[in-house]
Amino acid sequence: MQTETPPADGGLQGSLLSGIGSLSDTHTLEHILLKQQEIRNRLQSTTRTLQVFNIFSAARFSENSAIVQDYAKLLSITQSDLEQVFQRVRALKRTVADAHADKYQQVISEIGPMPELED
């Protein structure tokens, strides 16, 4: 069985259409081609919409990423400030406990033990 090589100028499409055309009537073939064109147009439209959305979201990301980085830096600074404050509070607590051990124990027994915070 020999196969014909289609011409390089798009003869494959013509031979394919003629082959398909011989299998069904012209109306069905036109309907299939119309549906294919509708799907192609829909895909092109969706692709354009996605491209526009990607451009929009990239712009929003670049705008907001600097803001998020600033907030993250601020949170880090706040965390280190709070760590310093709690270290000072613990040092004061130890100083008071050492200087006034009896009164400190009395107060602790009245109010209950203070919970230890995680470091």
Tab-separated table of C-alpha atoms in Angstrom:
chain	number	residue	atom	x	y	z
A	1	MET	CA	0.000	0.000	0.000
A	2	GLN	CA	1.489	3.314	-1.088
A	3	THR	CA	0.928	6.585	0.752
A	4	GLU	CA	0.931	9.875	-1.038
A	5	THR	CA	3.045	12.674	0.348
A	6	PRO	CA	1.054	15.866	0.581
A	7	PRO	CA	2.324	19.003	-1.115
A	8	ALA	CA	4.160	21.455	1.149
A	9	ASP	CA	1.713	24.275	0.369
A	10	GLY	CA	-1.082	23.005	2.608
A	11	GLY	CA	-2.301	20.217	0.380
A	12	LEU	CA	-2.595	18.054	3.488
A	13	GLN	CA	-5.514	20.141	4.674
A	14	GLY	CA	-7.187	19.874	1.289
A	15	SER	CA	-6.688	16.130	1.081
A	16	LEU	CA	-7.857	15.731	4.667
A	17	LEU	CA	-10.970	17.780	3.959
A	18	SER	CA	-11.713	15.856	0.809
A	19	GLY	CA	-11.237	12.596	2.704
A	20	ILE	CA	-13.545	13.737	5.476
A	21	GLY	CA	-15.936	15.207	2.933
A	22	SER	CA	-16.302	11.869	1.247
A	23	LEU	CA	-17.279	10.313	4.581
A	24	SER	CA	-20.124	12.701	5.355
A	25	ASP	CA	-22.319	15.225	3.697
A	26	THR	CA	-21.260	18.834	3.132
A	27	HIS	CA	-23.665	20.247	5.710
A	28	THR	CA	-22.198	18.117	8.514
A	29	LEU	CA	-18.660	19.034	7.504
A	30	GLU	CA	-19.524	22.746	7.453
A	31	HIS	CA	-21.139	22.387	10.866
A	32	ILE	CA	-17.992	20.698	12.248
A	33	LEU	CA	-15.765	23.406	10.780
A	34	LEU	CA	-18.028	26.116	12.200
A	35	LYS	CA	-17.883	24.545	15.671
A	36	GLN	CA	-14.104	24.247	15.426
A	37	GLN	CA	-13.868	27.937	14.515
A	38	GLU	CA	-16.134	28.865	17.446
A	39	ILE	CA	-13.959	26.847	19.823
A	40	ARG	CA	-10.812	28.417	18.370
A	41	ASN	CA	-12.268	31.914	18.802
A	42	ARG	CA	-13.302	31.105	22.366
A	43	LEU	CA	-9.815	29.789	23.159
A	44	GLN	CA	-8.206	32.888	21.663
A	45	SER	CA	-10.527	35.123	23.673
A	46	THR	CA	-9.798	33.190	26.852
A	47	THR	CA	-6.068	33.372	26.162
A	48	ARG	CA	-6.264	37.151	25.729
A	49	THR	CA	-8.279	37.460	28.940
A	50	LEU	CA	-5.742	35.367	30.848
A	51	GLN	CA	-2.861	37.406	29.440
A	52	VAL	CA	-4.528	40.641	30.568
A	53	PHE	CA	-5.215	39.148	33.991
A	54	ASN	CA	-1.615	37.939	34.305
A	55	ILE	CA	-0.336	41.417	33.489
A	56	PHE	CA	-2.752	42.917	36.013
A	57	SER	CA	-1.855	40.431	38.750
A	58	ALA	CA	1.882	40.895	38.133
A	59	ALA	CA	1.453	44.654	38.526
A	60	ARG	CA	-0.582	44.215	41.721
A	61	PHE	CA	1.970	41.748	43.076
A	62	SER	CA	4.843	44.148	42.466
A	63	GLU	CA	2.885	46.966	44.144
A	64	ASN	CA	1.908	44.886	47.158
A	65	SER	CA	5.114	42.919	47.599
A	66	ALA	CA	6.972	46.041	48.758
A	67	ILE	CA	4.194	46.773	51.254
A	68	VAL	CA	4.229	43.192	52.554
A	69	GLN	CA	8.017	43.319	52.900
A	70	ASP	CA	7.712	46.551	54.894
A	71	TYR	CA	5.141	44.959	57.214
A	72	ALA	CA	7.316	41.868	57.642
A	73	LYS	CA	10.268	44.082	58.555
A	74	LEU	CA	8.087	46.014	61.006
A	75	LEU	CA	6.919	42.745	62.598
A	76	SER	CA	10.510	41.602	62.972
A	77	ILE	CA	11.474	44.882	64.648
A	78	THR	CA	8.432	44.671	66.934
A	79	GLN	CA	9.325	41.100	67.873
A	80	SER	CA	12.885	42.059	68.817
A	81	ASP	CA	11.588	45.049	70.817
A	82	LEU	CA	9.166	42.803	72.705
A	83	GLU	CA	11.924	40.289	73.405
A	84	GLN	CA	14.023	43.071	74.943
A	85	VAL	CA	11.083	44.272	77.041
A	86	PHE	CA	10.380	40.765	78.358
A	87	GLN	CA	14.068	40.256	79.152
A	88	ARG	CA	13.998	43.460	81.207
A	89	VAL	CA	10.807	42.371	82.966
A	90	ARG	CA	12.395	39.006	83.835
A	91	ALA	CA	15.527	40.765	85.109
A	92	LEU	CA	13.414	43.098	87.273
A	93	LYS	CA	11.440	40.123	88.548
A	94	ARG	CA	14.684	38.352	89.554
A	95	THR	CA	16.019	41.539	91.178
A	96	VAL	CA	12.852	41.998	93.233
A	97	ALA	CA	12.814	38.303	94.158
A	98	ASP	CA	16.449	38.488	95.315
A	99	ALA	CA	16.114	41.807	97.171
A	100	HIS	CA	12.792	41.042	98.859
A	101	ALA	CA	12.582	37.260	98.930
A	102	ASP	CA	10.109	37.025	101.808
A	103	LYS	CA	7.693	39.637	100.435
A	104	TYR	CA	8.041	38.217	96.925
A	105	GLN	CA	7.117	34.721	98.132
A	106	GLN	CA	4.163	36.165	100.051
A	107	VAL	CA	2.846	37.946	96.953
A	108	ILE	CA	3.387	34.861	94.793
A	109	SER	CA	1.452	32.734	97.279
A	110	GLU	CA	-1.416	35.267	97.274
A	111	ILE	CA	-1.753	35.680	93.503
A	112	GLY	CA	-0.469	32.288	92.424
A	113	PRO	CA	2.572	31.461	90.350
A	114	MET	CA	3.093	33.515	87.232
A	115	PRO	CA	3.100	31.524	84.013
A	116	GLU	CA	6.440	31.274	82.285
A	117	LEU	CA	6.341	32.699	78.803
A	118	GLU	CA	7.981	30.924	75.922
A	119	ASP	CA	11.188	32.425	74.665
